[in-house]
XYZ file of C-alpha atoms in Angstrom:
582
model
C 28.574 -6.596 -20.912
C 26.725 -5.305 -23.770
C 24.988 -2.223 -24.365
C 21.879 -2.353 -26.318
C 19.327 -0.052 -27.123
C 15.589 -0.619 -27.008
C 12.693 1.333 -28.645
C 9.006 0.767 -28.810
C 7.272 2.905 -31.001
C 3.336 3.056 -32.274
C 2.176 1.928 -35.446
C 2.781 5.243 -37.854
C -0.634 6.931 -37.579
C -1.181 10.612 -36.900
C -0.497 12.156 -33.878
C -4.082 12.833 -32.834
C -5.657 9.314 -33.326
C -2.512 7.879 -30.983
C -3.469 10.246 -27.872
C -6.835 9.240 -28.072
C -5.835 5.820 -28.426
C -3.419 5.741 -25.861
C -5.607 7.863 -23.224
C -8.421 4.679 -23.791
C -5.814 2.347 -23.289
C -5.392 0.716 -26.256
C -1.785 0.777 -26.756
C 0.226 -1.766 -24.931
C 4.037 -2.680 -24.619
C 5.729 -4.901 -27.138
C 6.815 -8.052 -25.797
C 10.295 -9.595 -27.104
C 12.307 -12.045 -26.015
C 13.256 -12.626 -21.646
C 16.493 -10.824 -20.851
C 18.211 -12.344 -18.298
C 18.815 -9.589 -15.464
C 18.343 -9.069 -11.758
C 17.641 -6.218 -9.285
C 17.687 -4.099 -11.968
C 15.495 -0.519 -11.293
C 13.718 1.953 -13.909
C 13.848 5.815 -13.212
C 13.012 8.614 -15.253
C 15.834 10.384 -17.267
C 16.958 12.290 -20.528
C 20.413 11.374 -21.410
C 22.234 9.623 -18.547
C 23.211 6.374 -19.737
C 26.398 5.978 -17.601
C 25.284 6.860 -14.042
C 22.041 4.310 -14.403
C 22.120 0.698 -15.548
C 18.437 1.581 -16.703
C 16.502 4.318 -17.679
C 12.407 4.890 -19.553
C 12.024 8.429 -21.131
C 8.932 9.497 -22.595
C 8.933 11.569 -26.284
C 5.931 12.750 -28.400
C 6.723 9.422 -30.792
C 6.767 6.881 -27.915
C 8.641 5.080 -25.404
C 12.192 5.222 -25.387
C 13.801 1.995 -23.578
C 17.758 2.199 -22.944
C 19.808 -1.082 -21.292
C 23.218 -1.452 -19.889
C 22.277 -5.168 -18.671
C 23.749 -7.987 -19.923
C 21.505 -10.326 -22.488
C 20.512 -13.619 -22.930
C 20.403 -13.467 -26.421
C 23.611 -12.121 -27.422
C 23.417 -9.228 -29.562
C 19.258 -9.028 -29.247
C 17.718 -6.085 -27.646
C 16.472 -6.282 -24.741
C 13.001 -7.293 -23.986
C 10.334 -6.972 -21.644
C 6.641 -7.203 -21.241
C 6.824 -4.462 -18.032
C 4.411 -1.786 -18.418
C 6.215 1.618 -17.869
C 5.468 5.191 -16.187
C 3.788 6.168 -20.278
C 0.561 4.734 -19.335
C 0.381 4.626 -15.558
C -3.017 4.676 -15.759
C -3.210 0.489 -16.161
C -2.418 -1.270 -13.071
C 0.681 -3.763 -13.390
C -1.238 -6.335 -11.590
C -5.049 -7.325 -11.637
C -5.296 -9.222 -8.325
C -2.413 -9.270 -5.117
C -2.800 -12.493 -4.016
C -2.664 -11.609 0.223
C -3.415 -13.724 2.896
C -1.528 -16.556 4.286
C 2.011 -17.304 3.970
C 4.393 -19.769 5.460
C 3.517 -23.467 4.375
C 0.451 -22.732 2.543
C 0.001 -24.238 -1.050
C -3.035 -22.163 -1.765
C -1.590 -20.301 -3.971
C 0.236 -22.751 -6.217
C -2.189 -25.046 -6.206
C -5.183 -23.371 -6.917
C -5.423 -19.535 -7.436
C -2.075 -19.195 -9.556
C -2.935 -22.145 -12.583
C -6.391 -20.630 -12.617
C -5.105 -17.036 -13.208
C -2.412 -18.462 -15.763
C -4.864 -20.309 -17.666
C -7.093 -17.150 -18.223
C -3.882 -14.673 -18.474
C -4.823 -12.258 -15.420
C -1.545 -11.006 -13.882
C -1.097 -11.386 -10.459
C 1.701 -10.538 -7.539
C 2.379 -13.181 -4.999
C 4.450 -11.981 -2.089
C 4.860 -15.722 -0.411
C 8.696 -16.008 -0.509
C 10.430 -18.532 1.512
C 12.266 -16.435 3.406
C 10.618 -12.793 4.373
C 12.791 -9.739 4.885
C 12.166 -6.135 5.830
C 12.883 -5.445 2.110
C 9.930 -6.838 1.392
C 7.524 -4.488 2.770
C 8.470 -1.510 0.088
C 8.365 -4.210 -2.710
C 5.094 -5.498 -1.593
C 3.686 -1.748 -0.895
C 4.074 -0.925 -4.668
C 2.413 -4.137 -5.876
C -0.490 -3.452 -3.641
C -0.572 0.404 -5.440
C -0.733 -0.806 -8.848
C -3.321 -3.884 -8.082
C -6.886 -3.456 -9.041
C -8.420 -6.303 -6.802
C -6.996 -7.590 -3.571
C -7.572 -10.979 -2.456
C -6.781 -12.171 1.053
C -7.464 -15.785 2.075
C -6.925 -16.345 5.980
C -5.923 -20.007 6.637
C -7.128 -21.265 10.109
C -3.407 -23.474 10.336
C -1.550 -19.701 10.258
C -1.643 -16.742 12.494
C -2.559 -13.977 9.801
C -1.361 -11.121 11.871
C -0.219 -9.484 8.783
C -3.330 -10.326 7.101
C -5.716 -8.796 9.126
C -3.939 -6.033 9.167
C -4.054 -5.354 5.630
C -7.668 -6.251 5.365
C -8.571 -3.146 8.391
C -5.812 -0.945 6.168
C -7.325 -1.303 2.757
C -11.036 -1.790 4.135
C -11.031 1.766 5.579
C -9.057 3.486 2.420
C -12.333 2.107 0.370
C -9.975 -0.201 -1.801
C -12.349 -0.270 -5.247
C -11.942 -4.113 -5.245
C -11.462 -6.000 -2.168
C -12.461 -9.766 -1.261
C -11.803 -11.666 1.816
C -12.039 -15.791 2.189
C -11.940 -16.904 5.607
C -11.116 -21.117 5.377
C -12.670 -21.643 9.295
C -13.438 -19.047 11.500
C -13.975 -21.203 14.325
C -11.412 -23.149 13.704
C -8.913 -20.386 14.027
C -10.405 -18.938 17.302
C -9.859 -21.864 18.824
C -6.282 -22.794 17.674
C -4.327 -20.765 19.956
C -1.815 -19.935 22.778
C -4.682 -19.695 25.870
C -3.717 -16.546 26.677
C -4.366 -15.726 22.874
C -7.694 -16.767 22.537
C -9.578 -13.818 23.958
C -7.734 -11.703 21.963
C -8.481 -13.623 18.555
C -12.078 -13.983 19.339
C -12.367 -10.312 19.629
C -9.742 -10.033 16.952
C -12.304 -11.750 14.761
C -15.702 -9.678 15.676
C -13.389 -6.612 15.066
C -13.124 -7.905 11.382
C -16.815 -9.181 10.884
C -17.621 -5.463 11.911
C -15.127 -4.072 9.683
C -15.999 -6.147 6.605
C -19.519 -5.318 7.256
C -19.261 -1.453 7.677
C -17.393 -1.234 4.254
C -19.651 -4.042 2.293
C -16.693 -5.903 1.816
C -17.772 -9.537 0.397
C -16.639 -12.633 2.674
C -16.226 -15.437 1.317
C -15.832 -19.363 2.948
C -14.197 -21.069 0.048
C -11.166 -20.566 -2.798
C -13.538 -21.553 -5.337
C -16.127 -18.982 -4.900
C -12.919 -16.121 -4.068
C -11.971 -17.580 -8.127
C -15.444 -17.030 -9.598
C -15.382 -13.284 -8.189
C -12.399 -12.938 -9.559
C -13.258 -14.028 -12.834
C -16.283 -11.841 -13.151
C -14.623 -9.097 -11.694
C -11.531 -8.848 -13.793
C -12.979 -10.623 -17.123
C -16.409 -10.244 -16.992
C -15.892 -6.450 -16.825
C -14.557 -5.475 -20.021
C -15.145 -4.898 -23.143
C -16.004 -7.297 -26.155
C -12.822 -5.793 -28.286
C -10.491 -5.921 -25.414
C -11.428 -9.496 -23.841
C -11.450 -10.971 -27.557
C -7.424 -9.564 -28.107
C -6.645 -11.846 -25.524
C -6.950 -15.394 -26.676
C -7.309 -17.246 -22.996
C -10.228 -15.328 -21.745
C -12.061 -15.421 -24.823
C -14.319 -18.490 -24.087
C -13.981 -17.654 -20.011
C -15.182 -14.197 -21.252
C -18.327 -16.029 -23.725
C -18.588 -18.063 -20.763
C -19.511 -15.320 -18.238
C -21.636 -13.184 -20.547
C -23.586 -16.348 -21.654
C -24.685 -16.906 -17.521
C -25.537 -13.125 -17.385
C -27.560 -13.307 -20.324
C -29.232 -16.488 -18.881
C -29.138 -15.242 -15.708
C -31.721 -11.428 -16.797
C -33.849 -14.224 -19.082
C -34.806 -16.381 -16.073
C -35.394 -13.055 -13.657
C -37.251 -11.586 -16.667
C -38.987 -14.683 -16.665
C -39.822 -14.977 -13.381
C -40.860 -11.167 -13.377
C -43.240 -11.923 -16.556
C -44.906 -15.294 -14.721
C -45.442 -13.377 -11.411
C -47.154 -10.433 -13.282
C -49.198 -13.078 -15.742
C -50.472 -14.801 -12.234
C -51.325 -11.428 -10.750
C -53.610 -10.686 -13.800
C -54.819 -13.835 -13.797
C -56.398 -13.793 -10.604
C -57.619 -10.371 -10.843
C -59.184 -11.551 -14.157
C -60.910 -14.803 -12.552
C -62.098 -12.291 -9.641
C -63.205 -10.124 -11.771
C -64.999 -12.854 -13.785
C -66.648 -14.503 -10.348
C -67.894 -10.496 -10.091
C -69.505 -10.455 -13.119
C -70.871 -13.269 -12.914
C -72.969 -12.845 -9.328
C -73.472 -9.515 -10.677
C -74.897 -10.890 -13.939
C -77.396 -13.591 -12.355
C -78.288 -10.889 -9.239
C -79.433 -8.279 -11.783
C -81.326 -11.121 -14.139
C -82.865 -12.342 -10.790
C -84.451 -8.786 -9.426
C -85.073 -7.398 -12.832
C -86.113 -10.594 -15.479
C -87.765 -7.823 -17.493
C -84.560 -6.185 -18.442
C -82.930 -7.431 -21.720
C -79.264 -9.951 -20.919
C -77.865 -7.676 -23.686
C -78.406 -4.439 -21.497
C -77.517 -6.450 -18.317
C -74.085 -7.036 -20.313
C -73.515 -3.444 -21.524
C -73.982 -2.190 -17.664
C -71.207 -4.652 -16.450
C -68.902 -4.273 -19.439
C -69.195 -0.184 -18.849
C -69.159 -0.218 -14.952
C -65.273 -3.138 -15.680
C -64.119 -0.246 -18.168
C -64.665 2.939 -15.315
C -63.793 0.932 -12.479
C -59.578 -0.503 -14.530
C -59.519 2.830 -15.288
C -59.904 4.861 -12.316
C -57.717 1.980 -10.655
C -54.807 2.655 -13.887
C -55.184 6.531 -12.630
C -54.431 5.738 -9.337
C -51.595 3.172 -9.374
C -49.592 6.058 -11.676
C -50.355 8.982 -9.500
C -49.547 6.788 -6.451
C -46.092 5.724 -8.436
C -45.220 9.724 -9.122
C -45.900 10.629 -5.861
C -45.223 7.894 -2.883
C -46.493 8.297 0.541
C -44.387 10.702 2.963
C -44.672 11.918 6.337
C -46.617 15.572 6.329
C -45.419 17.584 9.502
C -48.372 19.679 9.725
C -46.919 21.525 12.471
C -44.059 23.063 9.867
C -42.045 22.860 12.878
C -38.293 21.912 11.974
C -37.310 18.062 13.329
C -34.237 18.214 15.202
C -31.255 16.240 14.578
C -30.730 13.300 16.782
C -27.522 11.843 18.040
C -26.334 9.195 15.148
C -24.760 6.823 18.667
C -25.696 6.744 21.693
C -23.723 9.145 24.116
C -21.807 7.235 26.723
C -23.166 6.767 30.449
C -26.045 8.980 29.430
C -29.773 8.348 28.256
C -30.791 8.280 24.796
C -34.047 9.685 24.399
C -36.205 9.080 20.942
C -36.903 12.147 19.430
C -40.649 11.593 18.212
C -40.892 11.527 14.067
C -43.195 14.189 14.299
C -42.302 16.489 16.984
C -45.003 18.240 19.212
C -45.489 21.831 19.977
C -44.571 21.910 23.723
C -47.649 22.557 26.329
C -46.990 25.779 27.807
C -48.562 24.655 31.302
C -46.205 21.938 31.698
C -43.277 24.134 30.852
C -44.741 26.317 33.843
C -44.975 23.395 36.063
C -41.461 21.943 34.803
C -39.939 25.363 35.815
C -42.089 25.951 38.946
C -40.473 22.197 40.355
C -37.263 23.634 39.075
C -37.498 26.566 41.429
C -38.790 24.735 44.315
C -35.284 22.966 44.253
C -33.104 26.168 45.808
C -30.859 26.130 41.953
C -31.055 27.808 38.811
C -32.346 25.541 35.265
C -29.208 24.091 33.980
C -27.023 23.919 37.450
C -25.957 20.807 39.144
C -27.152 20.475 42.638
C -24.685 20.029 45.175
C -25.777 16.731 46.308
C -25.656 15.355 42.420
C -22.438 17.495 41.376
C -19.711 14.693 43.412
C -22.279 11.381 42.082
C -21.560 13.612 38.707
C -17.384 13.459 39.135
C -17.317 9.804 40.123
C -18.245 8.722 36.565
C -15.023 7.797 34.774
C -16.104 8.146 31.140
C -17.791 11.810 31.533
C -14.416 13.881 31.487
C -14.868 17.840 31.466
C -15.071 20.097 28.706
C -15.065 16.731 25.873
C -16.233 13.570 26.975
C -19.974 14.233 25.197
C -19.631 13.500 21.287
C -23.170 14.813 21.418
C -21.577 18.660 22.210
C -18.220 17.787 20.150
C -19.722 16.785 17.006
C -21.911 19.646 15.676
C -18.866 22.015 16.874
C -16.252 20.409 14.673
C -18.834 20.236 11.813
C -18.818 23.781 12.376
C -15.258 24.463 12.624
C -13.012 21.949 11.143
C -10.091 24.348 12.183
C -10.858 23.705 15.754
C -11.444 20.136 15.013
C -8.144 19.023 14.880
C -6.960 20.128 18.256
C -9.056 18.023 19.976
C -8.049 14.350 21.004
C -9.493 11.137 21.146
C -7.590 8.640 23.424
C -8.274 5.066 22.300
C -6.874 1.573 23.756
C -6.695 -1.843 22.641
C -7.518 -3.139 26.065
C -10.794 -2.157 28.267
C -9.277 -3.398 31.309
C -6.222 -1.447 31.808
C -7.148 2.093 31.309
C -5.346 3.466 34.290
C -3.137 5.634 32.275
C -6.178 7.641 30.959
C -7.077 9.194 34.375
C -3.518 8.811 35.804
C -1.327 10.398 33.043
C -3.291 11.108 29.767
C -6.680 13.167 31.762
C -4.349 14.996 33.989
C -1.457 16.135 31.494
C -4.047 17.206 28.832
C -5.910 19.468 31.108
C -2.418 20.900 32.222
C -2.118 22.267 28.574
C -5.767 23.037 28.474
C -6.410 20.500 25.160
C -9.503 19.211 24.709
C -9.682 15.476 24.844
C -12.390 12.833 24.550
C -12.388 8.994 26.111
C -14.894 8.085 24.003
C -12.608 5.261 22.170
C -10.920 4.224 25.881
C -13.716 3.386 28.021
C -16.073 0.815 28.789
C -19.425 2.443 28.239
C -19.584 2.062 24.328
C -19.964 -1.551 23.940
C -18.102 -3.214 20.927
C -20.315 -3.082 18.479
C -21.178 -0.153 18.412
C -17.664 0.964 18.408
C -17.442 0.676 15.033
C -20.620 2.776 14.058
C -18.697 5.471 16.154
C -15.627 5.292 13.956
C -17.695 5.218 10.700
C -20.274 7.560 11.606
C -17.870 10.380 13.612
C -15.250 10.157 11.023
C -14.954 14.463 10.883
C -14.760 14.876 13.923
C -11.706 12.358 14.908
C -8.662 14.026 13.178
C -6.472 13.300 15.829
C -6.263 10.466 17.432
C -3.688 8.601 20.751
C -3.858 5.108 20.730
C -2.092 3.027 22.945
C -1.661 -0.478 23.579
C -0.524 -1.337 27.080
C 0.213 -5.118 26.890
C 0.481 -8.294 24.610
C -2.998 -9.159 25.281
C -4.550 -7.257 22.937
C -1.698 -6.629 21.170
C -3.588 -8.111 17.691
C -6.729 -6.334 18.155
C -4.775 -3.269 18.838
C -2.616 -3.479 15.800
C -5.678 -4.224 13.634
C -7.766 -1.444 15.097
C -4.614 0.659 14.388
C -4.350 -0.081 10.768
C -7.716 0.601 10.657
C -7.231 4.423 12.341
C -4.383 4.721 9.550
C -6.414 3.815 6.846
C -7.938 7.040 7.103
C -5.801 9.417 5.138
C -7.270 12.774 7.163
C -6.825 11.499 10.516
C -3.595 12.118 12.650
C -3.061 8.627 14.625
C -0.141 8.984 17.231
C 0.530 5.140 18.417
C 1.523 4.067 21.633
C 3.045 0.475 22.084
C 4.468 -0.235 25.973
C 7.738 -1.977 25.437
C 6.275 -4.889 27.490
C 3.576 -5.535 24.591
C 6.173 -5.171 21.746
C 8.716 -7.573 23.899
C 6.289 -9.986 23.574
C 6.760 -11.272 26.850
C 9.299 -14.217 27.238
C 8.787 -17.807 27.579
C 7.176 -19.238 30.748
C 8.895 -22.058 32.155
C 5.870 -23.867 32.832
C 4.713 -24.389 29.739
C 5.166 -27.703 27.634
C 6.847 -27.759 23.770
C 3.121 -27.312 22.095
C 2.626 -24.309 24.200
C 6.479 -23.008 23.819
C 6.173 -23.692 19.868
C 2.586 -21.550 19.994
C 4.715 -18.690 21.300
C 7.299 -18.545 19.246
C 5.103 -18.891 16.377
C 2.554 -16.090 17.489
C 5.412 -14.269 18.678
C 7.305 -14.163 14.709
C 4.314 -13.540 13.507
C 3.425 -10.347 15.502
C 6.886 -8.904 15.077
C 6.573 -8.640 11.186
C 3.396 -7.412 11.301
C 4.547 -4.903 13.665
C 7.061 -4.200 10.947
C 4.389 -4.124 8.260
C 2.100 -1.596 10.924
C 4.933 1.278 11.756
C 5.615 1.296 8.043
C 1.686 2.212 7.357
C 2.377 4.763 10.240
C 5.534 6.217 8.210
C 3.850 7.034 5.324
C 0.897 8.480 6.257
C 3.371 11.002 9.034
C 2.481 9.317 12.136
C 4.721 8.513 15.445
C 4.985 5.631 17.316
C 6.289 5.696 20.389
C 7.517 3.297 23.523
C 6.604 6.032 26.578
C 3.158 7.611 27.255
C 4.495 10.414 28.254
C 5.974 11.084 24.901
C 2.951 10.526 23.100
C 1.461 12.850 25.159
C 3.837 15.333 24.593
C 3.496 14.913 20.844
C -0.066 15.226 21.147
C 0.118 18.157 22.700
C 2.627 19.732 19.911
C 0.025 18.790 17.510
C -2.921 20.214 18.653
C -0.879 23.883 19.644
C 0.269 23.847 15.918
C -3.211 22.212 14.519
C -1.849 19.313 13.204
C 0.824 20.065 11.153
């Protein structure tokens, strides 16, 4: 094997005008001749040639590249086009090509010769057989990728996929594009017992997507003009024109922008010409009746004065009309509370099982006598204001969602604004399934208020309806630091996962999963189905397991447990809020 010795240097300049060069990112790698090696990995190092097969140190002068692999070339250095830890700053790949795997050829058909042909570097994790391996591999592609493009194919399950989508959605990815190749197509194409689960797998997404603003797309070609404009159309002359493929692509692109502002700018100029064109021809017809009803009551009076009058009474009248267009632009109409009475804050969601009541825009001084009468009625009742009367206090209890202490986000939210400390002791139980949520009165309800922790069932009950589930994650996103989720059977065992990966997305919140070993088994194969239905199952049931896989290693490296047993989880739970989340 032979031992060769690599060493990319700048261009001699002084030392100054290379650390400004290199902190814009204008100095790049040298590219050599391919070396012929395999599973070979970088680390940082001074002088330890014999313990690694390769190591990248960093001087003042440049990059210093040393090889113990064997070469292609005989006695030629080493070569590589790899960008190393010097300038971590540029991302090793400009798009991760996500999405669906398994037999599609979207990738080598379309989106990988159009990315060659313009010289954007990609990743492409389809391999033809997938290992657990992969997962690490793929998670540092997906770090150093500056646009992520998933494309769900109707013919695939795109567990995985969705997955990521929730993941990266919530961590506000800077560059994020979804193409969805039939929607309905892929609801539809299912295991029955899946299909309730992937129609609410895909409103789950729609709501996610449009939460975050992230574009969805319906076909490859339009995913390949985004990327285009996003990757080439955003750089700069000097640094598209080094790059001989996206030169014209790059001409291209600024040419339809430029064409693009001149027929908006056009369209702006003809709107405004036909808006002072008919204020001219009104203002003509107004002259004109003015002109010949003047001439008709006074014929005595000279047509030159007549003119003068009209031409002086046009000059006052575009005037005081110029005035009052600019002091109307400087200051635009508001809302004047006269009362100078402070408007208080509303609830952002509704509050579960209770009445939302508009609070007026411009809130009224309360009537004194009706507060008198109000607390006269009160009176008459035999209780004090703010008591429940015993007749109301057991219709009260026998509401499942309204739990003591925590069940109102309208009292938990301007607390934890108040104290963030306190806000991580409190915990949210959430499930993947609305129809099995024995365990939160059962277990979860009773063992919390055991260890006197305050918990919400804001996320596990039926009284927030779906879509506005969402607006609850987005809008209360202090106040839910800690969070149990469970899933309780294969049913919802995508919409949980994808939920879930949404929850971990979030880097401040503490998610603590729960997965019943009956949901992650699967369930086995019914005898009564036929081979389409048996072949569904297997399929789906693959397809789950690795993103399972992909979902608990998300849950790793953000700190978070996943457990088998509720009452674990619980426990857990419970350890977390006593120590406040660490």
């Amino acid at each position: 094997m032979t031992k060769c010795l690599t060493i990319v240097r700048p261009r001699a300049q002084p030392r100054l005008k290379y650390e400004k060069r290199a902190q814009a990112g204008l100095i790049r790698n040298a590219k050599r001749a391919p070396c012929a090696r395999n599973n070979t990995k970088f680390s940082m190092s001074d002088n330890d040639q014999e313990k690694k097969n390769r190591m990248t140190s960093c001087s003042d002068d440049g990059c210093v590249i040393r090889c113990e692999a064997g070469c292609s070339n005989g006695q030629q250095p080493c070569a590589r086009s790899l960008r190393t830890s010097c300038d971590p700053a540029l991302p090793s790949y400009d798009v991760f090509l996500g999405g669906s795997c398994g037999n599609t050829v979207w990738r080598r058909q379309l989106v990988i010769p159009f990315l060659k042909k313009r010289a954007i570097s990609y990743y492409d994790p389809q391999r033809t057989f997938w290992s657990e391996n992969m997962i690490y591999e793929e998670s540092i592609a997906k770090e150093n990728s500056s646009l992520f493009l998933f494309v769900l194919d109707p013919a695939t399950v795109n567990a995985t996929s969705f997955l990521e989508i929730a993941y990266f959605a919530a961590r506000k990815a800077p560059k994020l594009v979804v193409v969805f190749l039939g929607k309905n197509e892929w609801k539809g194409k299912a295991h029955p017992e899946d299909l309730p689960d992937r129609v609410k797998t895909c409103q789950l997404l729609d709501r996610i997507l449009l939460a975050h603003e992230v574009p969805l797309l319906h076909s490859i070609e339009e995913a390949l003009g985004y990327i285009e404009d996003e990757v080439i159309g955003s750089k700069a002359w000097r640094e598209a024109m080094a790059t001989p493929q996206q030169r014209l692509p790059y001409l291209g692109l600024k040419t339809k922008k430029a064409y693009r502002a001149v027929g908006d700018s056009a369209k702006t100029a003809w709107g405004r010409l036909r808006s002072a064109a008919s204020r001219l021809a009104l203002t003509g017809v107004a002259d004109t009746m003015a002109f010949f009803g003047t001439h008709l009551v006074l014929p005595s009076l000279p047509l030159g004065i007549i003119l003068l009058m009209i031409f002086l009474v046009n000059v006052v009248f575009f005037s005081l009309h110029t005035v009052w267009m600019k002091a109307r632009a400087k200051r635009p109409r508001g809302i004047v509370d006269m009362t100078r009475t402070p408007m208080p804050r509303g609830p952002s969601i509704p509050i579960p099982r209770l009445n939302t009541i508009a609070t007026p825009l411009i809130p009224k001084q309360p009537n004194k006598e009706a507060v008198r009468q109000s607390k006269k009625w009160v009176e008459s009742l035999g209780f004090e204001l703010g008591a429940v009367p015993q007749g109301m206090e057991t219709a009260w209890r026998k509401v499942p969602s309204i739990e003591p202490l925590t069940s109102s986000i309208d009292a938990e939210m301007p607390k934890m604004k108040k104290s963030p400390s306190e806000a991580s002791n409190h915990v949210f139980l959430g499930c993947s399934s609305l129809d099995e949520l024995d365990w939160v009165n059962k277990e979860a309800a009773p063992f919390l208020q055991r260890h006197e922790v305050a918990y919400s069932t804001v996320l596990a009950c039926d009284s927030v309806p779906p879509e506005s589930r969402m607006i609850l994650l987005k809008k209360g996103s202090r106040a839910f630091r800690q969070v149990l989720y469970h899933i309780p059977s294969t049913k919802t065992f995508l919409s949980g996962m994808v939920e879930i990966a949404y929850l971990l997305g979030h880097s401040d919140w503490q998610v603590t999963l729960c997965v019943s070993k009956e949901a992650e088994l699967l369930e086995a194969q019914n005898d009564r189905e036929d081979e389409v239905e048996r072949a569904a199952r297997r399929r789906r049931n693959d397809c789950y397991a690795i993103a399972f896989c992909y979902l608990k290693d998300m849950a790793k490296r953000h700190q978070c447990r996943v457990f088998s047993d509720i009452d674990e989880s619980l426990h857990h739970c419970v350890k977390l809020s006593q120590t406040g989340g660490c």
